Amino acid sequence: MSSIRDVVSLKLFSREQLDGILDLAESFEDIARGKKRSELLAGKVLATLFYEPSTRTRLSFETAMLRLGGQVLSVADALQTSSAWKGESLADTVRTVQNYADAIAIRHPEKWAAHNAAKYASVPVLNAGDDANEHPTQGLLDLLTVRRERGSIDGQTIVMVGDNKHCRSNHSFADGLANYNARLVLVNPPELALDREQIKEIEAKGRLAVGETTDLPEALKQADVMYIVRIQKERYSDPAEYERMKGSYKVDRAMLEAAGPNISVMHPMPRVDELAPDVDDYPGACYFRQSFNGVLIRMALLALVLGKAQLR
Ligand code: NCD
């Protein structure tokens, strides 16, 4: 099996690689929960360079590294506190940080920032989100969540609700799902549709069936998994357009109960107003387990790119 250096896009991964990463991730469960100690990444340093806000992604990368015995350098507000503020290019920053760290996790407001960073860097680069484009580590933790909650990814109907146009988590999750014999139903206002090109790419793989509807209650009746995201306010260049779309979809517990008792409810978080707090007690609500799965996935990816684990 080929080794992995960078993790910039899920488009480049085969089904075998994805399954291998999920298996490896699950093997770290006890270490992720702090029940077992590990020195697997002792002596290794991860730099997290975040040019956009984050809670889960950055902290789960960091705890993944720490729990595997590695160490972390963290720039949490890189637009203000790194030399980017003085006008330094990302290429120069990356070629500097590679002198201090063995891998770089980067989140950036420009499309392709991580892909470009990977071209310059002599160390592995992990894309923690580039603009509205991709978020591959989130896509992997979402795949793992479906597998853990439902027992398998094949055979599931995933109803993806909301800002399918701007949410990079949805883009990467859909890229991952494209490798499985499952069904993806996109539910969004027409203005927030997933890019046609991406749908074509997914369909060309011949595994995932993609459907689209604006009828949320009907879609939920077919759902094994509902994946919902907030409207991505920061991606709107026109505030009037955001104001128009704000509040255009919302799911509450009564809607889920009307559809059935057994839907796994996923959300990459943060939640704003699209998913009511009363869903937290619905039996299938699993978004906090989902954020734990991010630690497992990031452990697996760090172990792989730092050469301390291999895919079978
Ligand atoms: C997502 C992101 O940053 O793209 N959040 C995350 O990483 N968990 C989704 C979002 O911000 O809505």
Short mmCIF file of C-alpha atoms and ligand atoms in Angstrom, two decimals:
data_model
loop_
_atom_site.label_atom_id
_atom_site.label_comp_id
_atom_site.label_asym_id
_atom_site.label_seq_id
_atom_site.Cartn_x
_atom_site.Cartn_y
_atom_site.Cartn_z
CA MET A 1 0.00 0.00 0.00
CA SER A 2 1.32 3.43 -0.91
CA SER A 3 2.38 5.60 1.99
CA ILE A 4 0.71 8.93 2.68
CA ARG A 5 2.72 12.15 2.94
CA ASP A 6 0.17 14.96 2.84
CA VAL A 7 -3.53 14.99 3.64
CA VAL A 8 -4.85 17.83 1.54
CA SER A 9 -7.89 16.27 -0.17
CA LEU A 10 -10.03 13.15 0.14
CA LYS A 11 -10.37 13.02 -3.64
CA LEU A 12 -6.97 11.33 -3.80
CA PHE A 13 -7.76 8.43 -1.44
CA SER A 14 -8.94 4.97 -2.48
CA ARG A 15 -11.60 3.00 -0.63
CA GLU A 16 -8.84 0.69 0.70
CA GLN A 17 -6.90 3.64 2.07
CA LEU A 18 -10.02 5.15 3.65
CA ASP A 19 -11.00 1.87 5.30
CA GLY A 20 -7.41 1.41 6.48
CA ILE A 21 -7.36 4.88 8.07
CA LEU A 22 -10.68 4.20 9.86
CA ASP A 23 -9.37 0.86 11.19
CA LEU A 24 -6.15 2.46 12.40
CA ALA A 25 -8.13 5.30 14.02
CA GLU A 26 -10.24 2.86 16.02
CA SER A 27 -7.12 1.12 17.33
CA PHE A 28 -6.28 4.34 19.23
CA GLU A 29 -9.50 4.40 21.28
CA ASP A 30 -7.97 3.72 24.72
CA ILE A 31 -5.13 6.16 24.17
CA ALA A 32 -7.54 8.86 22.97
CA ARG A 33 -9.62 8.39 26.13
CA GLY A 34 -6.53 8.69 28.32
CA LYS A 35 -6.83 5.08 29.56
CA LYS A 36 -3.51 4.04 28.05
CA ARG A 37 -0.30 5.99 27.56
CA SER A 38 1.58 6.05 24.28
CA GLU A 39 5.01 7.24 23.20
CA LEU A 40 4.41 6.48 19.52
CA LEU A 41 5.18 10.04 18.42
CA ALA A 42 7.74 10.87 21.13
CA GLY A 43 10.32 13.33 19.81
CA LYS A 44 7.99 14.56 17.04
CA VAL A 45 6.58 18.08 16.86
CA LEU A 46 3.36 19.19 15.14
CA ALA A 47 2.80 22.85 14.23
CA THR A 48 -0.83 23.94 14.01
CA LEU A 49 -1.06 27.09 11.88
CA PHE A 50 -4.62 28.40 12.00
CA TYR A 51 -5.52 31.51 10.01
CA GLU A 52 -9.25 31.02 10.77
CA PRO A 53 -11.12 30.33 14.03
CA SER A 54 -11.43 26.77 15.30
CA THR A 55 -12.30 24.88 18.47
CA ARG A 56 -12.61 21.19 17.59
CA THR A 57 -10.22 20.86 14.70
CA ARG A 58 -7.22 22.55 16.28
CA LEU A 59 -7.69 21.17 19.78
CA SER A 60 -8.31 17.63 18.55
CA PHE A 61 -5.17 17.77 16.38
CA GLU A 62 -3.25 18.96 19.41
CA THR A 63 -4.62 16.42 21.86
CA ALA A 64 -4.07 13.67 19.27
CA MET A 65 -0.41 14.64 19.08
CA LEU A 66 -0.02 15.02 22.87
CA ARG A 67 -1.76 11.74 23.68
CA LEU A 68 0.60 9.95 21.28
CA GLY A 69 3.58 11.36 23.17
CA GLY A 70 4.40 14.11 20.67
CA GLN A 71 4.59 17.86 21.15
CA VAL A 72 2.79 20.82 19.66
CA LEU A 73 3.57 24.35 18.48
CA SER A 74 0.37 26.30 18.10
CA VAL A 75 -0.45 29.48 16.20
CA ALA A 76 -4.14 29.96 16.83
CA ASP A 77 -4.70 33.34 15.27
CA ALA A 78 -2.13 33.39 12.51
CA LEU A 79 -3.49 36.34 10.54
CA GLN A 80 -2.87 38.58 13.56
CA THR A 81 -0.05 36.92 15.47
CA SER A 82 2.24 35.44 12.82
CA SER A 83 4.36 37.29 10.27
CA ALA A 84 1.41 37.02 7.85
CA TRP A 85 0.34 40.26 9.54
CA LYS A 86 3.58 41.87 8.26
CA GLY A 87 2.89 40.59 4.77
CA GLU A 88 4.85 37.34 4.72
CA SER A 89 3.69 34.86 2.09
CA LEU A 90 2.38 31.46 3.08
CA ALA A 91 5.20 29.86 1.09
CA ASP A 92 7.78 31.66 3.22
CA THR A 93 5.96 30.89 6.47
CA VAL A 94 5.78 27.19 5.62
CA ARG A 95 9.47 27.03 4.67
CA THR A 96 10.24 28.57 8.04
CA VAL A 97 7.94 26.44 10.17
CA GLN A 98 9.32 23.24 8.61
CA ASN A 99 12.56 24.07 10.45
CA TYR A 100 10.71 23.80 13.76
CA ALA A 101 8.20 20.99 13.26
CA ASP A 102 7.88 17.54 11.69
CA ALA A 103 4.37 18.14 10.34
CA ILE A 104 2.09 21.14 9.77
CA ALA A 105 -1.70 21.27 10.16
CA ILE A 106 -3.03 24.36 8.45
CA ARG A 107 -6.40 26.13 8.25
CA HIS A 108 -6.58 29.07 5.87
CA PRO A 109 -9.20 31.37 4.30
CA GLU A 110 -7.78 30.93 0.77
CA LYS A 111 -8.81 28.08 -1.50
CA TRP A 112 -5.91 25.69 -2.19
CA ALA A 113 -3.79 27.18 0.64
CA ALA A 114 -2.98 23.74 2.07
CA HIS A 115 -2.36 22.26 -1.38
CA ASN A 116 0.09 25.09 -2.07
CA ALA A 117 1.71 24.80 1.36
CA ALA A 118 2.31 21.10 0.64
CA LYS A 119 4.18 22.03 -2.54
CA TYR A 120 6.62 24.19 -0.60
CA ALA A 121 6.95 22.19 2.59
CA SER A 122 9.56 19.52 3.16
CA VAL A 123 7.36 18.07 5.94
CA PRO A 124 3.84 16.60 5.71
CA VAL A 125 0.96 19.08 5.48
CA LEU A 126 -2.52 18.33 6.79
CA ASN A 127 -5.36 20.47 5.47
CA ALA A 128 -7.53 21.59 8.38
CA GLY A 129 -9.81 23.53 6.02
CA ASP A 130 -9.13 25.82 3.04
CA ASP A 131 -11.81 28.47 2.49
CA ALA A 132 -15.09 26.91 1.36
CA ASN A 133 -13.20 24.20 -0.49
CA GLU A 134 -12.15 21.08 1.42
CA HIS A 135 -11.75 19.76 4.98
CA PRO A 136 -10.43 16.22 4.53
CA THR A 137 -9.77 15.34 8.18
CA GLN A 138 -13.37 16.30 8.97
CA GLY A 139 -14.57 14.14 6.06
CA LEU A 140 -12.68 11.19 7.52
CA LEU A 141 -14.08 11.64 11.02
CA ASP A 142 -17.54 11.87 9.49
CA LEU A 143 -17.00 8.57 7.67
CA LEU A 144 -15.78 7.02 10.92
CA THR A 145 -18.85 8.35 12.73
CA VAL A 146 -21.23 6.76 10.21
CA ARG A 147 -19.36 3.46 10.51
CA ARG A 148 -19.39 3.50 14.32
CA GLU A 149 -22.99 4.65 14.68
CA ARG A 150 -24.52 2.47 11.94
CA GLY A 151 -22.12 -0.51 11.76
CA SER A 152 -21.16 0.19 8.13
CA ILE A 153 -21.14 2.95 5.54
CA ASP A 154 -22.35 0.76 2.67
CA GLY A 155 -26.12 0.57 2.50
CA GLN A 156 -26.78 3.83 4.39
CA THR A 157 -28.87 6.76 3.22
CA ILE A 158 -27.24 10.01 4.29
CA VAL A 159 -29.42 13.11 4.13
CA MET A 160 -27.18 16.19 3.94
CA VAL A 161 -29.03 19.32 4.98
CA GLY A 162 -28.12 22.95 4.60
CA ASP A 163 -25.36 25.04 3.09
CA ASN A 164 -24.06 22.40 0.70
CA LYS A 165 -22.60 25.15 -1.46
CA HIS A 166 -20.23 26.76 1.03
CA CYS A 167 -19.55 24.13 3.70
CA ARG A 168 -16.16 22.50 3.14
CA SER A 169 -17.06 19.70 5.58
CA ASN A 170 -19.89 18.64 3.28
CA HIS A 171 -17.59 18.71 0.26
CA SER A 172 -15.02 16.42 1.86
CA PHE A 173 -17.61 14.13 3.46
CA ALA A 174 -19.25 13.71 0.03
CA ASP A 175 -15.83 12.99 -1.53
CA GLY A 176 -15.31 10.26 1.05
CA LEU A 177 -18.81 8.81 0.69
CA ALA A 178 -18.24 8.58 -3.07
CA ASN A 179 -16.22 5.42 -2.39
CA TYR A 180 -19.10 3.56 -0.72
CA ASN A 181 -22.24 1.85 -2.00
CA ALA A 182 -24.56 4.23 -0.24
CA ARG A 183 -27.06 6.98 -1.01
CA LEU A 184 -26.60 10.72 -0.53
CA VAL A 185 -29.71 12.93 -0.53
CA LEU A 186 -28.92 16.64 -0.72
CA VAL A 187 -31.51 18.93 0.87
CA ASN A 188 -30.96 22.65 0.50
CA PRO A 189 -32.51 25.87 -0.77
CA PRO A 190 -31.69 26.08 -4.53
CA GLU A 191 -29.15 28.87 -3.84
CA LEU A 192 -27.10 26.60 -1.57
CA ALA A 193 -26.66 23.57 -3.83
CA LEU A 194 -23.55 21.41 -4.01
CA ASP A 195 -21.36 22.21 -7.00
CA ARG A 196 -22.54 20.33 -10.14
CA GLU A 197 -18.97 19.39 -11.02
CA GLN A 198 -18.53 17.65 -7.69
CA ILE A 199 -21.76 15.72 -8.15
CA LYS A 200 -20.54 14.59 -11.59
CA GLU A 201 -17.18 13.54 -10.13
CA ILE A 202 -18.94 11.51 -7.42
CA GLU A 203 -21.31 9.86 -9.86
CA ALA A 204 -18.41 8.98 -12.17
CA LYS A 205 -17.06 6.70 -9.45
CA GLY A 206 -20.25 4.64 -9.82
CA ARG A 207 -20.83 3.76 -6.16
CA LEU A 208 -22.70 6.53 -4.34
CA ALA A 209 -26.19 7.37 -5.64
CA VAL A 210 -26.87 11.12 -5.35
CA GLY A 211 -30.36 12.60 -5.11
CA GLU A 212 -31.60 16.14 -4.49
CA THR A 213 -34.79 17.53 -2.99
CA THR A 214 -36.13 20.55 -1.14
CA ASP A 215 -38.66 18.41 0.79
CA LEU A 216 -36.90 17.93 4.12
CA PRO A 217 -39.67 15.98 5.97
CA GLU A 218 -39.91 13.51 3.08
CA ALA A 219 -36.11 13.12 2.89
CA LEU A 220 -35.90 12.50 6.64
CA LYS A 221 -38.31 9.55 6.30
CA GLN A 222 -35.66 7.81 4.20
CA ALA A 223 -32.68 8.83 6.33
CA ASP A 224 -30.35 6.53 8.24
CA VAL A 225 -28.13 9.53 8.91
CA MET A 226 -28.92 13.23 8.85
CA TYR A 227 -25.90 15.51 8.45
CA ILE A 228 -26.70 19.16 9.03
CA VAL A 229 -24.49 22.26 8.99
CA ARG A 230 -24.88 25.96 9.75
CA ILE A 231 -25.12 28.59 7.05
CA GLN A 232 -21.49 29.54 6.45
CA LYS A 233 -21.83 33.26 7.15
CA GLU A 234 -18.16 34.07 6.61
CA ARG A 235 -18.29 32.82 3.00
CA TYR A 236 -20.84 35.40 1.84
CA SER A 237 -19.29 38.42 0.14
CA ASP A 238 -22.73 40.11 0.06
CA PRO A 239 -24.22 40.56 3.57
CA ALA A 240 -27.70 41.05 2.03
CA GLU A 241 -27.46 37.58 0.49
CA TYR A 242 -26.56 36.10 3.87
CA GLU A 243 -29.49 37.93 5.51
CA ARG A 244 -31.80 36.48 2.86
CA MET A 245 -30.61 32.90 3.44
CA LYS A 246 -30.35 33.13 7.25
CA GLY A 247 -32.84 30.88 8.99
CA SER A 248 -33.86 29.17 5.75
CA TYR A 249 -33.71 25.71 7.34
CA LYS A 250 -34.05 24.32 10.83
CA VAL A 251 -34.46 20.85 12.31
CA ASP A 252 -35.98 20.16 15.71
CA ARG A 253 -36.80 17.07 17.69
CA ALA A 254 -40.44 16.94 16.59
CA MET A 255 -39.38 16.79 12.92
CA LEU A 256 -37.00 13.92 13.62
CA GLU A 257 -39.59 12.03 15.66
CA ALA A 258 -42.13 12.44 12.88
CA ALA A 259 -39.62 10.82 10.50
CA GLY A 260 -38.64 7.89 12.72
CA PRO A 261 -36.89 6.86 15.94
CA ASN A 262 -33.60 5.70 14.52
CA ILE A 263 -31.86 8.47 12.58
CA SER A 264 -28.23 9.20 13.47
CA VAL A 265 -27.97 12.99 13.70
CA MET A 266 -24.55 14.35 12.78
CA HIS A 267 -23.23 17.92 12.77
CA PRO A 268 -19.59 19.00 12.27
CA MET A 269 -20.33 21.91 14.66
CA PRO A 270 -20.42 24.72 15.56
CA ARG A 271 -24.22 24.82 15.71
CA VAL A 272 -26.00 28.15 15.41
CA ASP A 273 -29.79 27.98 14.89
CA GLU A 274 -30.20 25.18 12.33
CA LEU A 275 -30.40 22.34 14.86
CA ALA A 276 -32.58 22.92 17.91
CA PRO A 277 -31.10 22.12 21.35
CA ASP A 278 -34.06 19.77 21.99
CA VAL A 279 -32.46 17.34 19.50
CA ASP A 280 -29.71 16.68 22.06
CA ASP A 281 -31.98 14.13 23.81
CA TYR A 282 -33.11 12.43 20.60
CA PRO A 283 -31.63 8.91 20.76
CA GLY A 284 -29.64 9.21 17.51
CA ALA A 285 -27.99 12.56 18.31
CA CYS A 286 -24.28 11.79 17.99
CA TYR A 287 -22.52 15.08 17.29
CA PHE A 288 -20.49 15.05 20.47
CA ARG A 289 -19.35 11.48 19.83
CA GLN A 290 -18.54 12.72 16.32
CA SER A 291 -16.16 15.34 17.70
CA PHE A 292 -14.43 12.66 19.80
CA ASN A 293 -13.94 10.62 16.63
CA GLY A 294 -11.89 13.56 15.35
CA VAL A 295 -9.20 12.70 17.88
CA LEU A 296 -9.03 9.10 16.64
CA ILE A 297 -8.78 10.17 13.00
CA ARG A 298 -6.13 12.80 13.67
CA MET A 299 -4.08 10.30 15.69
CA ALA A 300 -4.19 7.89 12.77
CA LEU A 301 -3.23 10.56 10.24
CA LEU A 302 -0.36 11.89 12.36
CA ALA A 303 0.98 8.37 12.94
CA LEU A 304 0.79 7.69 9.19
CA VAL A 305 2.38 10.88 7.89
CA LEU A 306 5.11 10.73 10.54
CA GLY A 307 5.96 7.19 9.45
CA LYS A 308 4.96 5.50 12.73
CA ALA A 309 2.08 3.45 11.32
CA GLN A 310 1.30 1.84 7.99
CA LEU A 311 -1.88 0.98 6.18
CA ARG A 312 -2.44 -2.72 5.78
C1 NCD B 1 -16.47 23.13 10.08
C2 NCD B 1 -15.48 24.02 9.35
O1 NCD B 1 -14.68 24.73 9.96
O2 NCD B 1 -15.47 23.95 8.14
N1 NCD B 1 -16.22 23.04 11.45
C3 NCD B 1 -15.33 22.12 11.93
O3 NCD B 1 -14.19 22.04 11.51
N2 NCD B 1 -15.80 21.26 12.85
C4 NCD B 1 -17.90 23.50 9.79
C5 NCD B 1 -18.37 24.86 10.17
O4 NCD B 1 -17.59 25.73 10.57
O5 NCD B 1 -19.58 25.09 10.08
#
